[in-house]
Amino acid sequence: MDVTLTGETVLFPIAGDPIGQVKSPGLLTEILVARGINGLVIPTHVTAAAYPAFVAAMKTTHNVRGLIATVPHKQATLALCDQPSERAQFAGSVNVMHKREDGTWEGDNTDGQGYLNGVAACGYEVAGKRALLVGVGGAGAAIAYEILARGAAYLAIHDADEARRDAAIARLDARFAGQVGVGSSDPTGYDFIGNATPVGMREGDPLPIEADKYQSHQFVADCITKPEITPQLAIAQAKGCATMPGLGMFNAQADLLVNAMTGTP
């Protein structure tokens, strides 16, 4: 990465709480530089309570041209975005915004595309498969939509927040009638299992999925980048499952994020 900081450098904050786990600022900055953009992606630690004021401040900071939202801000960003994409509205969350010339935010959610592109890069396609997804928060809702949009035969959703789970299922059923329903942490009977929660990020976290029940024919994916191999992925690999760690999603999503935050078609 070769960035020359000047008064003309434009900024793209990435906001989260916590923020220490994010690996994207360096890679995204490298992509900006490779495209000839004098820009810098900077990590910003912002609490949920302070986040609306932070977004408002970034909106009036002229050399801030875009914003990336990570855990736990993606759903809150939807309400703060002036023009969210149809995909973001359906997912109920925004993870990246671009500031237009008139100073308003346009936003998208690239999580679902990144997750499934990463899975595809591992040689696996969800079309025609039975899938289980754990977690339908900011990233999970977008991933759920993309699983069905890519032709999964059926998607079961499990979330500790039953109200959030049921709301996601209702939205998806309106678009993919009869193909989505309530799941559990038991992966038995599914071809594809995805974790879209932050559970596994911290040492001592419980397993988000009953990983001892994995079978070798199943594909298991995670969205956590640190640690690279979560405890539940380690169990899946030991049982002979093909897997995608969170870095697969991260790498597949990088160009999508830069396109969205810079307003590149």
CSV table of C-alpha atoms in Angstrom, one decimal:
chain,number,residue,atom,x,y,z
A,1,MET,CA,0.0,0.0,0.0
A,2,ASP,CA,1.5,3.3,-1.1
A,3,VAL,CA,-0.7,6.2,0.1
A,4,THR,CA,0.6,9.8,-0.1
A,5,LEU,CA,-1.4,11.8,2.5
A,6,THR,CA,-2.2,15.3,1.3
A,7,GLY,CA,-4.9,17.9,1.8
A,8,GLU,CA,-6.7,16.3,-1.1
A,9,THR,CA,-6.9,12.8,0.3
A,10,VAL,CA,-10.5,11.6,0.6
A,11,LEU,CA,-11.6,9.5,3.5
A,12,PHE,CA,-13.8,6.4,3.8
A,13,PRO,CA,-14.4,5.5,7.5
A,14,ILE,CA,-15.4,2.0,8.5
A,15,ALA,CA,-17.4,2.1,11.8
A,16,GLY,CA,-18.0,-0.7,14.3
A,17,ASP,CA,-18.1,-1.6,17.9
A,18,PRO,CA,-15.7,-3.3,18.4
A,19,ILE,CA,-13.5,-2.5,15.5
A,20,GLY,CA,-10.2,-4.3,16.3
A,21,GLN,CA,-11.3,-7.4,14.4
A,22,VAL,CA,-11.7,-5.7,11.0
A,23,LYS,CA,-9.1,-6.6,8.4
A,24,SER,CA,-10.4,-4.5,5.5
A,25,PRO,CA,-8.9,-1.0,5.8
A,26,GLY,CA,-5.6,-2.0,4.3
A,27,LEU,CA,-6.9,-4.0,1.4
A,28,LEU,CA,-9.7,-1.5,0.5
A,29,THR,CA,-7.1,1.3,0.6
A,30,GLU,CA,-4.9,-0.7,-1.7
A,31,ILE,CA,-7.8,-1.1,-4.2
A,32,LEU,CA,-8.4,2.6,-4.1
A,33,VAL,CA,-4.8,3.4,-4.8
A,34,ALA,CA,-4.7,0.8,-7.6
A,35,ARG,CA,-7.7,2.6,-9.2
A,36,GLY,CA,-5.9,6.0,-9.0
A,37,ILE,CA,-7.9,7.3,-6.1
A,38,ASN,CA,-6.1,9.4,-3.4
A,39,GLY,CA,-8.2,7.8,-0.7
A,40,LEU,CA,-7.8,6.1,2.7
A,41,VAL,CA,-10.1,3.7,4.5
A,42,ILE,CA,-9.9,4.3,8.3
A,43,PRO,CA,-11.2,2.2,11.2
A,44,THR,CA,-13.4,4.1,13.6
A,45,HIS,CA,-14.7,2.7,16.9
A,46,VAL,CA,-18.2,4.1,17.4
A,47,THR,CA,-20.8,2.9,19.9
A,48,ALA,CA,-24.4,2.3,18.9
A,49,ALA,CA,-25.5,5.3,21.0
A,50,ALA,CA,-23.1,7.7,19.3
A,51,TYR,CA,-23.6,6.3,15.8
A,52,PRO,CA,-26.4,8.6,14.5
A,53,ALA,CA,-24.4,11.6,15.4
A,54,PHE,CA,-21.2,10.1,13.9
A,55,VAL,CA,-23.0,9.5,10.6
A,56,ALA,CA,-24.4,13.1,10.6
A,57,ALA,CA,-20.9,14.5,11.2
A,58,MET,CA,-19.5,12.4,8.3
A,59,LYS,CA,-22.3,13.7,6.1
A,60,THR,CA,-21.1,17.3,6.6
A,61,THR,CA,-17.4,16.5,6.4
A,62,HIS,CA,-16.6,17.3,2.8
A,63,ASN,CA,-13.6,15.0,2.3
A,64,VAL,CA,-15.5,12.0,3.6
A,65,ARG,CA,-16.9,10.4,0.4
A,66,GLY,CA,-18.2,7.1,1.7
A,67,LEU,CA,-18.8,5.1,4.8
A,68,ILE,CA,-18.7,1.4,5.6
A,69,ALA,CA,-20.8,0.0,8.5
A,70,THR,CA,-19.9,-3.2,10.4
A,71,VAL,CA,-21.2,-4.9,13.5
A,72,PRO,CA,-23.5,-3.6,15.1
A,73,HIS,CA,-24.4,-0.7,12.9
A,74,LYS,CA,-25.7,-2.2,9.6
A,75,GLN,CA,-29.4,-2.2,10.5
A,76,ALA,CA,-29.2,1.3,12.0
A,77,THR,CA,-27.5,2.6,8.8
A,78,LEU,CA,-30.6,1.7,6.8
A,79,ALA,CA,-32.6,4.4,8.6
A,80,LEU,CA,-29.7,6.9,8.2
A,81,CYS,CA,-29.4,6.3,4.4
A,82,ASP,CA,-31.2,8.7,2.1
A,83,GLN,CA,-31.4,6.3,-0.8
A,84,PRO,CA,-30.9,2.6,0.1
A,85,SER,CA,-30.9,0.0,-2.8
A,86,GLU,CA,-33.8,-2.4,-3.2
A,87,ARG,CA,-31.5,-5.2,-2.0
A,88,ALA,CA,-30.6,-3.3,1.1
A,89,GLN,CA,-34.2,-2.5,1.9
A,90,PHE,CA,-35.2,-6.1,1.5
A,91,ALA,CA,-32.3,-7.2,3.8
A,92,GLY,CA,-33.2,-4.5,6.3
A,93,SER,CA,-29.7,-3.2,6.5
A,94,VAL,CA,-27.0,-1.2,4.8
A,95,ASN,CA,-23.3,-1.9,5.1
A,96,VAL,CA,-21.8,0.7,2.7
A,97,MET,CA,-22.8,4.2,1.6
A,98,HIS,CA,-21.6,6.7,-1.0
A,99,LYS,CA,-22.0,10.4,-0.6
A,100,ARG,CA,-23.4,11.9,-3.7
A,101,GLU,CA,-22.6,15.4,-5.1
A,102,ASP,CA,-25.7,16.8,-3.3
A,103,GLY,CA,-24.4,15.5,0.0
A,104,THR,CA,-27.0,12.8,0.4
A,105,TRP,CA,-26.1,9.1,1.2
A,106,GLU,CA,-26.9,6.3,-1.2
A,107,GLY,CA,-26.4,2.9,0.2
A,108,ASP,CA,-26.3,-0.8,-0.5
A,109,ASN,CA,-25.7,-4.1,1.2
A,110,THR,CA,-23.0,-6.3,-0.3
A,111,ASP,CA,-22.8,-8.9,2.4
A,112,GLY,CA,-25.0,-11.5,0.7
A,113,GLN,CA,-23.2,-11.2,-2.6
A,114,GLY,CA,-19.8,-11.4,-0.9
A,115,TYR,CA,-20.7,-14.4,1.2
A,116,LEU,CA,-22.1,-16.4,-1.7
A,117,ASN,CA,-19.4,-15.3,-4.1
A,118,GLY,CA,-16.9,-16.6,-1.5
A,119,VAL,CA,-18.7,-19.9,-1.3
A,120,ALA,CA,-18.8,-20.1,-5.1
A,121,ALA,CA,-15.0,-19.5,-5.2
A,122,CYS,CA,-14.6,-22.6,-3.0
A,123,GLY,CA,-16.4,-24.6,-5.7
A,124,TYR,CA,-19.8,-24.8,-4.1
A,125,GLU,CA,-23.2,-23.6,-5.4
A,126,VAL,CA,-26.3,-23.4,-3.3
A,127,ALA,CA,-28.7,-23.8,-6.2
A,128,GLY,CA,-31.1,-26.8,-5.5
A,129,LYS,CA,-29.7,-27.3,-2.0
A,130,ARG,CA,-31.3,-27.3,1.4
A,131,ALA,CA,-29.7,-24.5,3.5
A,132,LEU,CA,-29.5,-23.6,7.2
A,133,LEU,CA,-28.5,-20.1,8.2
A,134,VAL,CA,-27.9,-19.1,11.7
A,135,GLY,CA,-28.3,-15.3,12.4
A,136,VAL,CA,-30.3,-12.8,10.4
A,137,GLY,CA,-28.9,-9.5,11.7
A,138,GLY,CA,-27.3,-6.9,9.5
A,139,ALA,CA,-25.3,-9.3,7.4
A,140,GLY,CA,-27.4,-12.4,7.9
A,141,ALA,CA,-30.6,-10.9,6.4
A,142,ALA,CA,-28.6,-10.0,3.2
A,143,ILE,CA,-27.1,-13.5,3.1
A,144,ALA,CA,-30.5,-15.1,3.5
A,145,TYR,CA,-31.9,-13.2,0.6
A,146,GLU,CA,-28.9,-14.1,-1.6
A,147,ILE,CA,-29.1,-17.8,-0.8
A,148,LEU,CA,-32.7,-17.9,-2.1
A,149,ALA,CA,-32.0,-15.6,-5.0
A,150,ARG,CA,-29.3,-18.1,-6.2
A,151,GLY,CA,-31.8,-20.9,-6.3
A,152,ALA,CA,-31.6,-22.8,-3.0
A,153,ALA,CA,-34.4,-25.3,-2.8
A,154,TYR,CA,-35.2,-24.3,0.9
A,155,LEU,CA,-33.7,-22.1,3.6
A,156,ALA,CA,-34.2,-22.6,7.3
A,157,ILE,CA,-33.4,-19.7,9.6
A,158,HIS,CA,-32.3,-19.8,13.2
A,159,ASP,CA,-31.8,-16.7,15.4
A,160,ALA,CA,-31.8,-16.3,19.1
A,161,ASP,CA,-34.0,-13.2,18.5
A,162,GLU,CA,-37.2,-14.9,17.5
A,163,ALA,CA,-38.9,-11.6,16.5
A,164,ARG,CA,-36.1,-10.7,14.2
A,165,ARG,CA,-36.1,-14.3,12.8
A,166,ASP,CA,-39.8,-14.2,12.1
A,167,ALA,CA,-39.7,-10.7,10.5
A,168,ALA,CA,-36.9,-11.9,8.1
A,169,ILE,CA,-38.9,-15.1,7.3
A,170,ALA,CA,-42.0,-13.0,6.5
A,171,ARG,CA,-40.1,-10.7,4.2
A,172,LEU,CA,-38.4,-13.6,2.4
A,173,ASP,CA,-41.6,-15.6,2.1
A,174,ALA,CA,-43.2,-12.7,0.3
A,175,ARG,CA,-40.5,-13.0,-2.4
A,176,PHE,CA,-39.8,-16.7,-2.2
A,177,ALA,CA,-43.1,-18.3,-1.2
A,178,GLY,CA,-42.8,-21.7,0.5
A,179,GLN,CA,-39.0,-21.8,0.4
A,180,VAL,CA,-38.2,-20.4,3.8
A,181,GLY,CA,-39.0,-21.4,7.4
A,182,VAL,CA,-37.9,-21.7,11.0
A,183,GLY,CA,-34.7,-23.7,11.7
A,184,SER,CA,-32.7,-24.5,14.8
A,185,SER,CA,-29.0,-24.9,15.7
A,186,ASP,CA,-29.2,-28.6,14.5
A,187,PRO,CA,-27.6,-28.9,11.0
A,188,THR,CA,-29.0,-32.4,10.4
A,189,GLY,CA,-30.7,-32.7,7.0
A,190,TYR,CA,-29.1,-29.7,5.4
A,191,ASP,CA,-26.6,-29.5,2.6
A,192,PHE,CA,-25.3,-26.0,3.3
A,193,ILE,CA,-24.9,-24.5,6.8
A,194,GLY,CA,-23.9,-20.8,7.3
A,195,ASN,CA,-23.0,-18.9,10.4
A,196,ALA,CA,-23.9,-15.2,10.1
A,197,THR,CA,-23.5,-14.3,13.7
A,198,PRO,CA,-20.4,-12.9,15.6
A,199,VAL,CA,-20.5,-15.9,17.9
A,200,GLY,CA,-17.1,-17.5,17.7
A,201,MET,CA,-15.2,-14.2,17.5
A,202,ARG,CA,-14.4,-14.1,21.2
A,203,GLU,CA,-12.5,-16.8,23.1
A,204,GLY,CA,-15.0,-18.8,25.2
A,205,ASP,CA,-18.0,-18.1,22.9
A,206,PRO,CA,-20.5,-21.0,22.7
A,207,LEU,CA,-20.8,-22.8,19.4
A,208,PRO,CA,-23.5,-21.1,17.2
A,209,ILE,CA,-24.3,-24.5,15.6
A,210,GLU,CA,-24.4,-28.0,17.0
A,211,ALA,CA,-21.1,-28.7,15.1
A,212,ASP,CA,-20.8,-32.2,16.6
A,213,LYS,CA,-23.6,-33.2,14.2
A,214,TYR,CA,-21.9,-32.1,11.0
A,215,GLN,CA,-21.5,-34.8,8.3
A,216,SER,CA,-18.8,-34.9,5.7
A,217,HIS,CA,-21.0,-34.1,2.7
A,218,GLN,CA,-22.1,-30.7,4.2
A,219,PHE,CA,-20.6,-27.4,3.2
A,220,VAL,CA,-20.0,-25.0,6.2
A,221,ALA,CA,-19.4,-21.3,5.9
A,222,ASP,CA,-18.7,-18.6,8.4
A,223,CYS,CA,-18.5,-14.8,8.3
A,224,ILE,CA,-15.9,-14.2,11.1
A,225,THR,CA,-12.4,-13.2,10.0
A,226,LYS,CA,-10.7,-13.3,13.4
A,227,PRO,CA,-10.0,-16.0,14.3
A,228,GLU,CA,-9.6,-17.2,10.7
A,229,ILE,CA,-10.8,-20.7,11.6
A,230,THR,CA,-13.6,-20.5,14.2
A,231,PRO,CA,-14.1,-23.4,16.7
A,232,GLN,CA,-17.2,-24.5,14.7
A,233,LEU,CA,-15.3,-24.5,11.4
A,234,ALA,CA,-12.4,-26.5,13.0
A,235,ILE,CA,-14.9,-29.1,14.0
A,236,ALA,CA,-16.4,-29.1,10.5
A,237,GLN,CA,-13.0,-29.6,8.9
A,238,ALA,CA,-12.2,-32.4,11.3
A,239,LYS,CA,-15.4,-34.1,10.2
A,240,GLY,CA,-14.4,-33.8,6.5
A,241,CYS,CA,-16.7,-30.9,5.6
A,242,ALA,CA,-15.7,-28.4,2.9
A,243,THR,CA,-15.6,-24.9,4.5
A,244,MET,CA,-15.4,-21.2,3.8
A,245,PRO,CA,-13.9,-19.1,6.6
A,246,GLY,CA,-14.9,-15.4,6.9
A,247,LEU,CA,-11.8,-14.3,4.9
A,248,GLY,CA,-13.5,-16.0,1.8
A,249,MET,CA,-16.4,-13.6,2.2
A,250,PHE,CA,-14.1,-10.7,2.9
A,251,ASN,CA,-11.9,-11.2,-0.2
A,252,ALA,CA,-14.9,-11.7,-2.4
A,253,GLN,CA,-16.6,-8.6,-1.1
A,254,ALA,CA,-13.7,-6.1,-1.3
A,255,ASP,CA,-14.2,-4.9,-4.9
A,256,LEU,CA,-18.0,-4.7,-4.3
A,257,LEU,CA,-17.4,-2.5,-1.3
A,258,VAL,CA,-15.1,-0.2,-3.2
A,259,ASN,CA,-17.5,0.1,-6.1
A,260,ALA,CA,-20.4,1.0,-3.7
A,261,MET,CA,-18.5,3.5,-1.5
A,262,THR,CA,-17.0,5.3,-4.5
A,263,GLY,CA,-20.3,5.3,-6.5
A,264,THR,CA,-18.7,3.2,-9.3
A,265,PRO,CA,-21.4,1.5,-11.4
